[in-house]
Amino acid sequence: MYILPINTRAKTTALKQPKELFTFNRDENGEFHYDPNHENINYYYFPNTKIDENIDLQSGFKNFKQIPIQDNLPNFKSFFKFLIEYEKENGKVSSDIVTFRGIMTRILSLPNNLSDPIDLYIVAYDGSLFVKLDDEMELKRQKDQDNRQRQTTSKEKYEFIKKCEYAGYKFETITTLKRPWADTSRSTIEKRNKKVVNNYEQFLSVIKTGIGKNKIVLIGEVDCCWNYVPDEKSKILSNYVELKTTRLIENNMQVVNFESKKLFKTWCQCFLMGITKIIYGFRDDNLILRNIEFYNTDEIPVMLKNNPLTHNSDKKVNCTNCLKWYGAVVDWLNDTINKQDETKSYKLKYDPNDRSFTVKEVSKERNEKLRNGELLSEEFKEWRQSLKNNNK
Amino acid sequence: MGVPALFRWLSRKYPKIISPVIEEDQYEIGGPKYDDANPNGEIDNLYLDMNGIVHPCSHPEHKRAPETEDEMFLDIFTYTDRVLMMARPRKVLMIAVDGVAPRAKMNQQRARRFRSAQDAKIKQDAIDAEIREKELRGEIINDAIKGKKQWDSNAITPGTPFMDRLAEALRYWIAYKLSNDPGWASLQVIISDATVPGEGEHKLMSFIRSQRSDPQYDPNTKHCIYGLDADLIFLGLATHEPHFRVLREDVFAQQSKRMTIRDQVAMTQEADELIQERDKKKPFLWLHVNILREYLAVELFNPQIPFSFDLERSIDDWVFICFFAGNDFLPHLPSLDVRDNGIDILVNCWKNCLPTFKDYVTCDGKLNLDSVEKLMAALAVKEDQIFKNRHVAEQRREERNKQRKIAEEQDKALKSVYLSQVSKGKEKAPLAPDINMPLMDTKGKMVEGYAKLTNNEIVENTAIITKANLANADAAAALKKLIDSKKNPINKVQDQINNDSPTSESETSESEVPESESTEDVTKESPKKRKFEEVEEETDDIKLYEPGYQNRYYEIKFHCKSEDEIEKTRKDVVLHYLEGIAWVSLYYYQGCPSWKWYFPYHYAPFASDFTNLKDLVPDGIKFDLGEPFKPYEQLMSVLPADSRHTLPKVFHDLMISEDSDIIDFYPEEFKIDMNGKKMAWQGIPLLPFIDEKRLLDSVQAKYKLLTEDELNRNINKQAELFISPRNKNYNKFHEKLYKDNEKEVSFKYAKSGLAGTVLKYEKFQPESILRYPLKEGNMPNVKNNEYFQTYYNFPEKKTGKSMILNGHISAIPALTTADKNNLIYQLSKPSHMSRFTTADENREYINTGPAGKELFKCYSMRRGGYRSYMINLQNGGMPPVQPRNQSYRNPRSQTFNNAQYNNNRYNNQQNGARSGYLPPRK
């Protein structure tokens, strides 16, 4: 077992500029497709004057097509299919770590979320560390939380919580288009309010990034783009937009909570993916959209730092601090785990009870399962094997 | 549309929309350069409606006309240079010359050209007369002036040799500038000349629309269009590109003297130069469409409508109303006249009706017939009263005029008695007669029947004349009645006068007797004003101010005989008129819906005739696109016989020979129906409508007789793109078209601020030289490797939508709360009561386009946001929480509150910049 003290920080954080490798999507039936030409990306369109129309973000709640939690966990299988497609054209993607953005976000934001547990599996294969969630634990936690909410709150409150979740997807639906604005008819644009909301549809981007000396491949969902996807590959990520919703901010406490619970996490997500544009929709207690604000990702650390309300407070969020922690973790994982040893797999665990951050070898059984379907797919192993053979 | 009238109306109502153009003195050495920062604020794209430059340079009103065509072209270069220095576009310059127009426009072009040929002849005759007069007095007239023939402005029509030479001159000039002016390094110049079909301004519209459809387009593009046409203001609004301005000469700043005939002939070298200098300095102004939008946002806002208020849609309706009151394709409704507050009346109808509509009147150019009908019904209610009011105002005006004339005459009579010398020496010399009131005659024959009085004779006989004034006025009126009578066919009248014999009608004989005095009124005025401008009141048999006017109108104007005929005609006229407004609406928003469609009547129906529209067009209004005419076909459709010199010889016979199948299209004489108007140019020439099939058959039959050169002038071509070698796309274009021999190269917007496709222009060879095409002037040849020329196609056409694009950042608002309150207050008073604001009063305003580059400025600051909260925190204290109900029910108050909050505040946050809630100022 290897332990990393929670207060470890990297000395410096040299960050690599993230670059997109390829993209794929999940359609409204939950099926994944390779999409290198960005055909399924959404386009942001919501003019300033429309905000004054007081759109109800809970309308259509009854028709919400929601994907079951168990089907919504990060999925390596489909990713590998498309990675193979990509590598066929462009050669092997070499990286120290390959994982999902959501997973990295948890690690990055840990110093600010010391009470949230983390449970991950790490499999070393073909020179990279593949990291996935402990799906069982994850599912259990989510279900437990749901049950708790159902039991401890009133029916209305519980429904309200669900509606708030829905409101997030609703916001995405009314502010985006499936095709560029010029190719979309007026009636399509104006009828978005009536459109059935579903969270099956997703657009995912696979990017290459890095911190310190470590190279990282991340897979993350992208909500939409700002008008177009640039032809120049290096500029693509900077035109993506992250959409979020939150409650109107009307007093000091709400500001502080917003910053630490929501804005910071959003920053982490976008920062990791190289997404530079963030749009927040503000809704009131009746779930009516009342305000929209736009932020550049790199504005946020400065805003957080300069907030007078959190001077000398333990609630203050320090992004640089988290980055240094993140750098330390990545360094540590790379130094600790032997990538060449493909007979073992590991569990990375953060336990909020004793604030321990540990990596432990898993059982032989578990290792077998992980390497044969649970994480690595047969298809992928065959492919990588064939590459090795060809190189000999 | 009466341009000065509309412009005056706009500046009265919305005083802050105009501001003067700042020009640093560019005639000094070391003066401003193109790449210097523009003191008027930066502009990305400049659109030149070239006709607005060619016309004034080729036949100017305020200075001597150029002697040769080359001189004209050099004038055009100078003028264009000046306009370019004012605007200094950084990305795109588009030059559009009118090409073959849609049929709907050709009728107006035809009317104008027929009338202009007539006017030219009259003018030439007047000049000849003036010359004769001076020579009789012993003056020597310069041979140059004597021999000079008035230039035929009808040559400014697509397909003429002049337009060909103009095209060549323009291309040379562009190549020259690209290779010589460092400020033009990244400028992309598009020429859409007379060989590309479409009206200039609409080609510009198409271009803007096409760029908007590229997803990479910059929604904060700063546009500027140059031109005097009022239409440009509406076009600017219709693009829904808020950073838009119109550049035009300030015709009201300097009331420079119009050149009279006398002036033209008497011009000395010195005077000429002085006028040229002054002409170079005449001021220009900006009309800021973004500020007009601010005004309209206040004026058009309506919280009581059953559908959500949409400023862009409201603006579209407003534009629709404006061109309803006056456009080039349809005669306007009798009850609507810009000078009569026509637009205000209709806008008020619209505002009042809006709550009863199901949707706005227009939607991206398509009409909602239900709303149109309701709007017309509201106007119909007012029609009777409008006519009555007009009549009363007319009568009052006439009374005043009469009184004034009597006073003037008495004054003059007194003077001639008590003062020995009346005028300067020259006028005492015996003179040949001046021309008096001419008849509209295309042959330009002097109408001998009218006697002429010398000025001297008039002055000496003033006393007698004064007394006989009233009687003369009657006689004059009677004479006029005869001439303009709608009951007598024009030819009959012509014969009467030509034969110089009194008719059986007593009126004529009466007028013949005191013939010398009868024309006195008009002669008196002639030294002061242009003779053929003001025409006196004609008899009005329709009498719009008396009940029953509808039937009389249809009887007289449309020659209906029975009730049934009236009903049928009325329906037909309304149907076509409805098609007409649908056509115009689509033309503005989507491009020409039909090249063939035209309104087949000379007069419009009444608003009260617009009933049961759904029954009239049960399947909605549809258009057949068709194709534009070829240049010669267009020329044959719009030119009078006198301008046939601009057409190849083979066509001349078609216009003048008795044997021509289409000779009836080119009448020598035609009636002009003043239709209640005062100014000659407002009258309606009653020319026969051209039958397309007959015309095309006759014209196309002659094609086989044309030479190759002539055939080449008859083709419709494409626009061209010119760039300098420093343009970001140069290498790509050059390589792909000339090395890889590809047919075409598509390019997107982001790289250089222009999107489209280029195709190889075969005649452009990168190694050769472009020779200076003119004989006058001293400009160098241009090497082809110093510029690059290709054919250019707009990006693929997509349906336009009247919406603001994503990423748009508004300009800093220019109107204060006081301004807005003033507007609301003014709306309750008639517009002509407001003071006319000059551009100079707004000289402090500089249009800098969007309020910044930071994307967060796309959204106004509103309560409840994170950034807005923090900014307020910085400024000390939270504003009170807004009561929720109030804002839900009354979005207006929210908008107004936001007005205090919007980009203005974002830009004024000093503290914010330091705290990081706003990016630090650079």
Short mmCIF file of N, CA and C in Angstrom, two decimals, chain A residues 43-54 175 180-187 189-190 225-231 247-253 255 258-259 263 277 279 282 284-286 288 290-296 299-300 302-309, chain B residues 212-217 219 308-311 313 316 363-364 748 750 798-807 810 854-856 858-870 873-874 878 881-884 887-889 891 894-895 898 906 914-919:
data_model
loop_
_atom_site.label_atom_id
_atom_site.label_comp_id
_atom_site.label_asym_id
_atom_site.label_seq_id
_atom_site.Cartn_x
_atom_site.Cartn_y
_atom_site.Cartn_z
N TYR A 43 -24.63 23.78 -31.11
CA TYR A 43 -24.18 25.14 -31.31
C TYR A 43 -24.94 26.05 -30.36
N TYR A 44 -24.23 26.92 -29.71
CA TYR A 44 -24.88 27.79 -28.73
C TYR A 44 -25.60 28.92 -29.44
N TYR A 45 -26.88 29.11 -29.09
CA TYR A 45 -27.58 30.29 -29.61
C TYR A 45 -28.66 30.72 -28.64
N PHE A 46 -28.44 31.83 -27.98
CA PHE A 46 -29.48 32.37 -27.09
C PHE A 46 -29.24 33.86 -26.92
N PRO A 47 -30.02 34.69 -27.65
CA PRO A 47 -29.76 36.13 -27.64
C PRO A 47 -30.13 36.77 -26.30
N ASN A 48 -29.48 37.86 -26.02
CA ASN A 48 -29.64 38.62 -24.78
C ASN A 48 -31.10 38.96 -24.48
N THR A 49 -31.84 39.36 -25.51
CA THR A 49 -33.21 39.82 -25.26
C THR A 49 -34.14 38.69 -24.87
N LYS A 50 -33.79 37.45 -25.20
CA LYS A 50 -34.69 36.33 -24.90
C LYS A 50 -34.77 36.07 -23.39
N ILE A 51 -33.76 36.53 -22.66
CA ILE A 51 -33.76 36.29 -21.22
C ILE A 51 -34.98 36.91 -20.57
N ASP A 52 -35.40 38.05 -21.14
CA ASP A 52 -36.52 38.75 -20.53
C ASP A 52 -37.86 38.07 -20.77
N GLU A 53 -37.85 36.95 -21.46
CA GLU A 53 -39.12 36.28 -21.71
C GLU A 53 -39.50 35.32 -20.58
N ASN A 54 -38.65 35.24 -19.56
CA ASN A 54 -39.00 34.44 -18.38
C ASN A 54 -39.38 33.01 -18.71
N THR A 175 -30.93 26.48 -25.13
CA THR A 175 -29.90 27.43 -25.55
C THR A 175 -29.02 26.91 -26.68
N PRO A 180 -25.54 24.66 -37.18
CA PRO A 180 -25.22 26.08 -37.05
C PRO A 180 -26.46 26.94 -37.26
N TRP A 181 -26.48 28.11 -36.66
CA TRP A 181 -27.62 29.01 -36.71
C TRP A 181 -28.12 29.23 -38.13
N ALA A 182 -27.16 29.44 -39.07
CA ALA A 182 -27.56 29.76 -40.43
C ALA A 182 -28.33 28.63 -41.09
N ASP A 183 -28.09 27.40 -40.64
CA ASP A 183 -28.75 26.25 -41.25
C ASP A 183 -30.01 25.83 -40.50
N THR A 184 -30.37 26.60 -39.49
CA THR A 184 -31.53 26.22 -38.68
C THR A 184 -32.68 27.17 -38.98
N SER A 185 -33.88 26.61 -39.11
CA SER A 185 -35.02 27.46 -39.45
C SER A 185 -35.48 28.24 -38.22
N ARG A 186 -36.20 29.32 -38.47
CA ARG A 186 -36.71 30.14 -37.38
C ARG A 186 -37.61 29.33 -36.46
N SER A 187 -38.46 28.48 -37.05
CA SER A 187 -39.41 27.77 -36.19
C SER A 187 -38.67 26.79 -35.28
N ILE A 189 -35.70 27.24 -34.05
CA ILE A 189 -35.09 28.05 -32.99
C ILE A 189 -36.13 28.47 -31.97
N GLU A 190 -37.31 28.85 -32.47
CA GLU A 190 -38.31 29.38 -31.54
C GLU A 190 -39.07 28.30 -30.80
N CYS A 225 -20.57 24.26 -28.84
CA CYS A 225 -19.47 25.12 -29.28
C CYS A 225 -19.99 26.52 -29.55
N TRP A 226 -19.07 27.45 -29.65
CA TRP A 226 -19.40 28.86 -29.86
C TRP A 226 -19.37 29.14 -31.34
N ASN A 227 -20.52 29.01 -31.99
CA ASN A 227 -20.70 29.31 -33.41
C ASN A 227 -20.12 28.31 -34.40
N TYR A 228 -18.89 27.84 -34.18
CA TYR A 228 -18.32 26.92 -35.15
C TYR A 228 -17.15 26.17 -34.53
N VAL A 229 -16.78 25.10 -35.17
CA VAL A 229 -15.59 24.36 -34.77
C VAL A 229 -14.46 24.80 -35.69
N PRO A 230 -13.40 25.42 -35.16
CA PRO A 230 -12.34 25.95 -36.02
C PRO A 230 -11.66 24.85 -36.82
N ASP A 231 -11.16 25.24 -38.00
CA ASP A 231 -10.45 24.27 -38.83
C ASP A 231 -9.10 23.91 -38.23
N ARG A 247 -28.83 28.69 -8.92
CA ARG A 247 -29.85 29.58 -8.40
C ARG A 247 -29.35 31.03 -8.46
N LEU A 248 -30.30 31.95 -8.58
CA LEU A 248 -29.96 33.38 -8.52
C LEU A 248 -29.14 33.65 -7.26
N ILE A 249 -28.21 34.57 -7.39
CA ILE A 249 -27.38 34.92 -6.25
C ILE A 249 -27.86 36.24 -5.69
N GLU A 250 -28.35 36.19 -4.46
CA GLU A 250 -28.99 37.39 -3.94
C GLU A 250 -28.45 37.83 -2.58
N ASN A 251 -27.54 37.05 -2.00
CA ASN A 251 -26.92 37.53 -0.77
C ASN A 251 -25.51 36.95 -0.63
N ASN A 252 -24.81 37.45 0.35
CA ASN A 252 -23.40 37.10 0.49
C ASN A 252 -23.17 35.61 0.67
N MET A 253 -24.03 34.98 1.44
CA MET A 253 -23.82 33.55 1.70
C MET A 253 -23.95 32.76 0.41
N VAL A 255 -23.27 33.77 -2.50
CA VAL A 255 -22.07 33.96 -3.31
C VAL A 255 -20.99 32.98 -2.89
N PHE A 258 -21.84 29.46 -3.79
CA PHE A 258 -21.74 29.29 -5.24
C PHE A 258 -20.29 29.07 -5.63
N GLU A 259 -19.45 29.91 -5.09
CA GLU A 259 -18.04 29.83 -5.47
C GLU A 259 -17.44 28.48 -5.09
N LEU A 263 -18.89 26.94 -8.73
CA LEU A 263 -18.01 27.59 -9.69
C LEU A 263 -16.63 26.92 -9.72
N LYS A 277 -14.68 28.62 -22.34
CA LYS A 277 -15.89 29.43 -22.23
C LYS A 277 -16.91 28.73 -21.33
N ILE A 279 -20.82 29.26 -19.52
CA ILE A 279 -22.04 30.05 -19.44
C ILE A 279 -22.91 29.51 -18.32
N PHE A 282 -28.95 31.56 -14.59
CA PHE A 282 -29.42 31.76 -13.21
C PHE A 282 -30.93 31.67 -13.17
N ASP A 284 -34.63 31.33 -10.71
CA ASP A 284 -35.16 31.66 -9.39
C ASP A 284 -35.78 30.42 -8.75
N ASP A 285 -36.47 30.61 -7.63
CA ASP A 285 -37.00 29.45 -6.91
C ASP A 285 -38.18 28.82 -7.61
N ASN A 286 -38.70 29.49 -8.62
CA ASN A 286 -39.76 28.88 -9.42
C ASN A 286 -39.19 28.26 -10.68
N ILE A 288 -37.59 29.70 -12.99
CA ILE A 288 -37.69 30.57 -14.16
C ILE A 288 -36.29 31.10 -14.44
N ARG A 290 -33.69 33.66 -15.26
CA ARG A 290 -33.72 35.11 -15.07
C ARG A 290 -32.46 35.83 -15.52
N ASN A 291 -31.38 35.12 -15.64
CA ASN A 291 -30.13 35.80 -15.98
C ASN A 291 -29.18 34.80 -16.61
N ILE A 292 -28.32 35.30 -17.45
CA ILE A 292 -27.26 34.46 -18.02
C ILE A 292 -25.96 35.24 -17.95
N GLU A 293 -24.91 34.58 -17.53
CA GLU A 293 -23.61 35.25 -17.52
C GLU A 293 -22.56 34.37 -18.17
N PHE A 294 -21.63 35.05 -18.78
CA PHE A 294 -20.57 34.36 -19.51
C PHE A 294 -19.25 34.58 -18.78
N TYR A 295 -18.45 33.54 -18.70
CA TYR A 295 -17.12 33.68 -18.08
C TYR A 295 -16.08 33.03 -18.96
N ASN A 296 -14.89 33.59 -18.95
CA ASN A 296 -13.74 32.90 -19.51
C ASN A 296 -13.15 32.05 -18.39
N GLU A 299 -10.64 33.51 -16.07
CA GLU A 299 -11.02 34.62 -15.16
C GLU A 299 -11.27 34.11 -13.77
N ILE A 300 -11.69 32.84 -13.69
CA ILE A 300 -12.26 32.35 -12.43
C ILE A 300 -11.25 32.31 -11.28
N VAL A 302 -8.88 34.17 -10.64
CA VAL A 302 -8.67 35.54 -10.17
C VAL A 302 -9.87 36.04 -9.40
N MET A 303 -11.06 35.73 -9.91
CA MET A 303 -12.28 36.15 -9.22
C MET A 303 -12.36 35.52 -7.83
N LEU A 304 -12.03 34.23 -7.79
CA LEU A 304 -12.09 33.53 -6.52
C LEU A 304 -11.10 34.11 -5.54
N LYS A 305 -9.94 34.43 -6.05
CA LYS A 305 -8.90 34.94 -5.17
C LYS A 305 -9.26 36.30 -4.61
N ASN A 306 -9.87 37.12 -5.47
CA ASN A 306 -10.09 38.51 -5.06
C ASN A 306 -11.40 38.78 -4.36
N ASN A 307 -12.17 37.73 -4.11
CA ASN A 307 -13.46 37.95 -3.46
C ASN A 307 -13.26 38.47 -2.04
N PRO A 308 -13.70 39.68 -1.76
CA PRO A 308 -13.48 40.26 -0.44
C PRO A 308 -14.24 39.50 0.66
N LEU A 309 -15.32 38.82 0.27
CA LEU A 309 -16.12 38.13 1.28
C LEU A 309 -15.38 36.94 1.88
N ARG B 212 -23.24 36.53 -43.32
CA ARG B 212 -23.87 36.15 -42.05
C ARG B 212 -24.14 34.66 -41.97
N SER B 213 -24.27 34.03 -43.12
CA SER B 213 -24.60 32.61 -43.07
C SER B 213 -23.35 31.75 -42.87
N ASP B 214 -22.18 32.35 -42.87
CA ASP B 214 -20.98 31.58 -42.55
C ASP B 214 -20.86 31.51 -41.03
N PRO B 215 -20.80 30.30 -40.45
CA PRO B 215 -20.76 30.21 -38.99
C PRO B 215 -19.55 30.93 -38.38
N GLN B 216 -18.52 31.17 -39.19
CA GLN B 216 -17.34 31.83 -38.63
C GLN B 216 -17.45 33.34 -38.66
N TYR B 217 -18.54 33.84 -39.18
CA TYR B 217 -18.73 35.27 -39.33
C TYR B 217 -18.61 36.01 -38.00
N PRO B 219 -19.90 38.48 -35.53
CA PRO B 219 -21.19 39.15 -35.32
C PRO B 219 -21.05 40.61 -34.93
N SER B 308 -44.70 37.45 -27.80
CA SER B 308 -43.62 38.15 -27.11
C SER B 308 -43.03 39.25 -27.97
N PHE B 309 -42.67 40.36 -27.33
CA PHE B 309 -42.10 41.48 -28.04
C PHE B 309 -40.71 41.13 -28.55
N ASP B 310 -40.51 41.38 -29.80
CA ASP B 310 -39.22 41.05 -30.40
C ASP B 310 -38.77 42.29 -31.18
N LEU B 311 -37.71 42.93 -30.72
CA LEU B 311 -37.29 44.18 -31.35
C LEU B 311 -36.97 43.99 -32.83
N ARG B 313 -38.17 41.86 -34.97
CA ARG B 313 -39.39 41.72 -35.76
C ARG B 313 -40.12 43.05 -35.87
N ASP B 316 -38.51 45.13 -38.41
CA ASP B 316 -38.90 44.68 -39.75
C ASP B 316 -40.25 45.26 -40.14
N CYS B 363 -42.48 38.43 -41.49
CA CYS B 363 -41.65 37.43 -40.84
C CYS B 363 -40.54 37.05 -41.81
N ASP B 364 -39.35 37.59 -41.59
CA ASP B 364 -38.23 37.33 -42.49
C ASP B 364 -38.60 37.58 -43.94
N LYS B 748 -13.25 30.13 -45.92
CA LYS B 748 -14.17 30.50 -44.86
C LYS B 748 -13.78 31.84 -44.25
N ALA B 750 -13.08 33.04 -41.08
CA ALA B 750 -12.22 33.39 -39.94
C ALA B 750 -10.85 33.92 -40.34
N LYS B 798 -28.57 31.04 -48.12
CA LYS B 798 -29.41 30.41 -47.10
C LYS B 798 -30.51 31.39 -46.73
N THR B 799 -31.61 30.86 -46.20
CA THR B 799 -32.72 31.73 -45.83
C THR B 799 -32.28 32.68 -44.73
N GLY B 800 -32.50 33.97 -44.96
CA GLY B 800 -32.11 34.96 -43.97
C GLY B 800 -33.08 34.96 -42.80
N LYS B 801 -32.55 35.27 -41.61
CA LYS B 801 -33.44 35.38 -40.46
C LYS B 801 -33.15 36.70 -39.76
N SER B 802 -34.20 37.37 -39.37
CA SER B 802 -34.03 38.66 -38.71
C SER B 802 -33.74 38.46 -37.24
N MET B 803 -32.54 38.07 -36.97
CA MET B 803 -32.15 37.83 -35.57
C MET B 803 -30.76 38.38 -35.35
N ILE B 804 -30.48 38.67 -34.11
CA ILE B 804 -29.13 39.08 -33.74
C ILE B 804 -28.29 37.81 -33.62
N LEU B 805 -27.08 37.87 -34.12
CA LEU B 805 -26.21 36.69 -34.09
C LEU B 805 -25.60 36.47 -32.73
N ASN B 806 -25.20 35.22 -32.47
CA ASN B 806 -24.57 34.90 -31.21
C ASN B 806 -23.20 35.55 -31.12
N GLY B 807 -22.91 36.10 -29.97
CA GLY B 807 -21.60 36.74 -29.79
C GLY B 807 -21.66 38.24 -30.03
N SER B 810 -23.34 44.77 -27.91
CA SER B 810 -23.95 46.05 -28.30
C SER B 810 -22.97 47.19 -28.16
N GLU B 854 -14.67 41.73 -24.91
CA GLU B 854 -14.88 40.66 -23.93
C GLU B 854 -16.24 40.03 -24.13
N LEU B 855 -16.27 38.73 -24.28
CA LEU B 855 -17.51 38.05 -24.62
C LEU B 855 -18.58 38.17 -23.54
N PHE B 856 -18.20 38.42 -22.31
CA PHE B 856 -19.25 38.50 -21.30
C PHE B 856 -20.18 39.67 -21.56
N CYS B 858 -21.76 40.17 -24.14
CA CYS B 858 -22.90 39.76 -24.97
C CYS B 858 -24.19 39.87 -24.20
N TYR B 859 -24.09 39.73 -22.90
CA TYR B 859 -25.28 39.75 -22.07
C TYR B 859 -25.28 41.00 -21.22
N SER B 860 -26.45 41.65 -21.13
CA SER B 860 -26.57 42.83 -20.28
C SER B 860 -26.41 42.40 -18.84
N MET B 861 -25.93 43.35 -18.04
CA MET B 861 -25.84 43.07 -16.62
C MET B 861 -27.25 43.01 -16.04
N ARG B 862 -27.54 41.95 -15.32
CA ARG B 862 -28.86 41.83 -14.70
C ARG B 862 -28.67 41.42 -13.25
N ARG B 863 -29.73 41.60 -12.48
CA ARG B 863 -29.65 41.19 -11.08
C ARG B 863 -29.60 39.68 -10.97
N GLY B 864 -28.97 39.22 -9.91
CA GLY B 864 -29.00 37.79 -9.62
C GLY B 864 -27.82 37.01 -10.15
N GLY B 865 -26.98 37.66 -10.92
CA GLY B 865 -25.82 36.95 -11.45
C GLY B 865 -24.64 37.04 -10.49
N TYR B 866 -23.65 36.24 -10.76
CA TYR B 866 -22.46 36.24 -9.91
C TYR B 866 -21.62 37.48 -10.17
N ARG B 867 -21.34 37.71 -11.42
CA ARG B 867 -20.51 38.87 -11.77
C ARG B 867 -21.19 40.17 -11.37
N SER B 868 -22.49 40.24 -11.65
CA SER B 868 -23.18 41.49 -11.34
C SER B 868 -23.21 41.71 -9.83
N TYR B 869 -23.37 40.61 -9.10
CA TYR B 869 -23.37 40.75 -7.64
C TYR B 869 -22.04 41.29 -7.15
N MET B 870 -20.98 40.71 -7.65
CA MET B 870 -19.65 41.13 -7.19
C MET B 870 -19.34 42.55 -7.58
N LEU B 873 -21.07 44.72 -5.27
CA LEU B 873 -20.38 44.65 -3.98
C LEU B 873 -19.21 45.60 -3.96
N GLN B 874 -18.46 45.59 -5.04
CA GLN B 874 -17.31 46.48 -5.15
C GLN B 874 -17.73 47.92 -5.02
N MET B 878 -25.74 46.58 -1.90
CA MET B 878 -26.55 45.80 -2.83
C MET B 878 -27.79 46.59 -3.19
N VAL B 881 -33.75 44.03 -3.60
CA VAL B 881 -34.19 42.89 -4.40
C VAL B 881 -35.43 43.28 -5.19
N GLN B 882 -35.44 42.93 -6.44
CA GLN B 882 -36.53 43.33 -7.33
C GLN B 882 -37.75 42.49 -7.05
N PRO B 883 -38.91 43.12 -6.84
CA PRO B 883 -40.12 42.33 -6.63
C PRO B 883 -40.38 41.46 -7.85
N ARG B 884 -40.62 40.22 -7.62
CA ARG B 884 -40.67 39.29 -8.73
C ARG B 884 -41.85 39.52 -9.64
N SER B 887 -41.61 42.36 -12.20
CA SER B 887 -40.78 42.15 -13.39
C SER B 887 -41.42 41.15 -14.33
N TYR B 888 -42.19 40.23 -13.80
CA TYR B 888 -42.81 39.24 -14.69
C TYR B 888 -43.87 39.92 -15.56
N ARG B 889 -44.66 40.75 -14.90
CA ARG B 889 -45.74 41.36 -15.65
C ARG B 889 -45.28 42.47 -16.54
N PRO B 891 -42.17 43.40 -18.29
CA PRO B 891 -40.77 43.25 -18.71
C PRO B 891 -40.14 44.59 -19.09
N GLN B 894 -38.11 46.02 -16.42
CA GLN B 894 -36.85 45.30 -16.27
C GLN B 894 -35.85 45.76 -17.30
N THR B 895 -36.37 45.95 -18.51
CA THR B 895 -35.45 46.40 -19.55
C THR B 895 -34.90 47.77 -19.21
N ASN B 898 -32.50 47.51 -16.61
CA ASN B 898 -31.28 46.98 -17.18
C ASN B 898 -30.53 48.04 -17.95
N TYR B 906 -20.72 48.02 -17.23
CA TYR B 906 -19.59 47.11 -17.32
C TYR B 906 -18.34 47.89 -17.68
N ARG B 914 -9.88 46.20 -11.20
CA ARG B 914 -8.80 45.82 -10.28
C ARG B 914 -9.11 44.52 -9.56
N SER B 915 -10.39 44.33 -9.26
CA SER B 915 -10.70 43.14 -8.46
C SER B 915 -10.71 41.88 -9.30
N GLY B 916 -10.73 42.04 -10.58
CA GLY B 916 -10.70 40.85 -11.40
C GLY B 916 -12.07 40.43 -11.87
N TYR B 917 -13.11 41.11 -11.42
CA TYR B 917 -14.43 40.72 -11.91
C TYR B 917 -14.60 41.19 -13.33
N LEU B 918 -13.83 42.22 -13.68
CA LEU B 918 -13.74 42.58 -15.07
C LEU B 918 -12.28 42.44 -15.45
N PRO B 919 -12.02 41.98 -16.61
CA PRO B 919 -10.62 41.86 -17.01
C PRO B 919 -9.98 43.24 -16.95
#
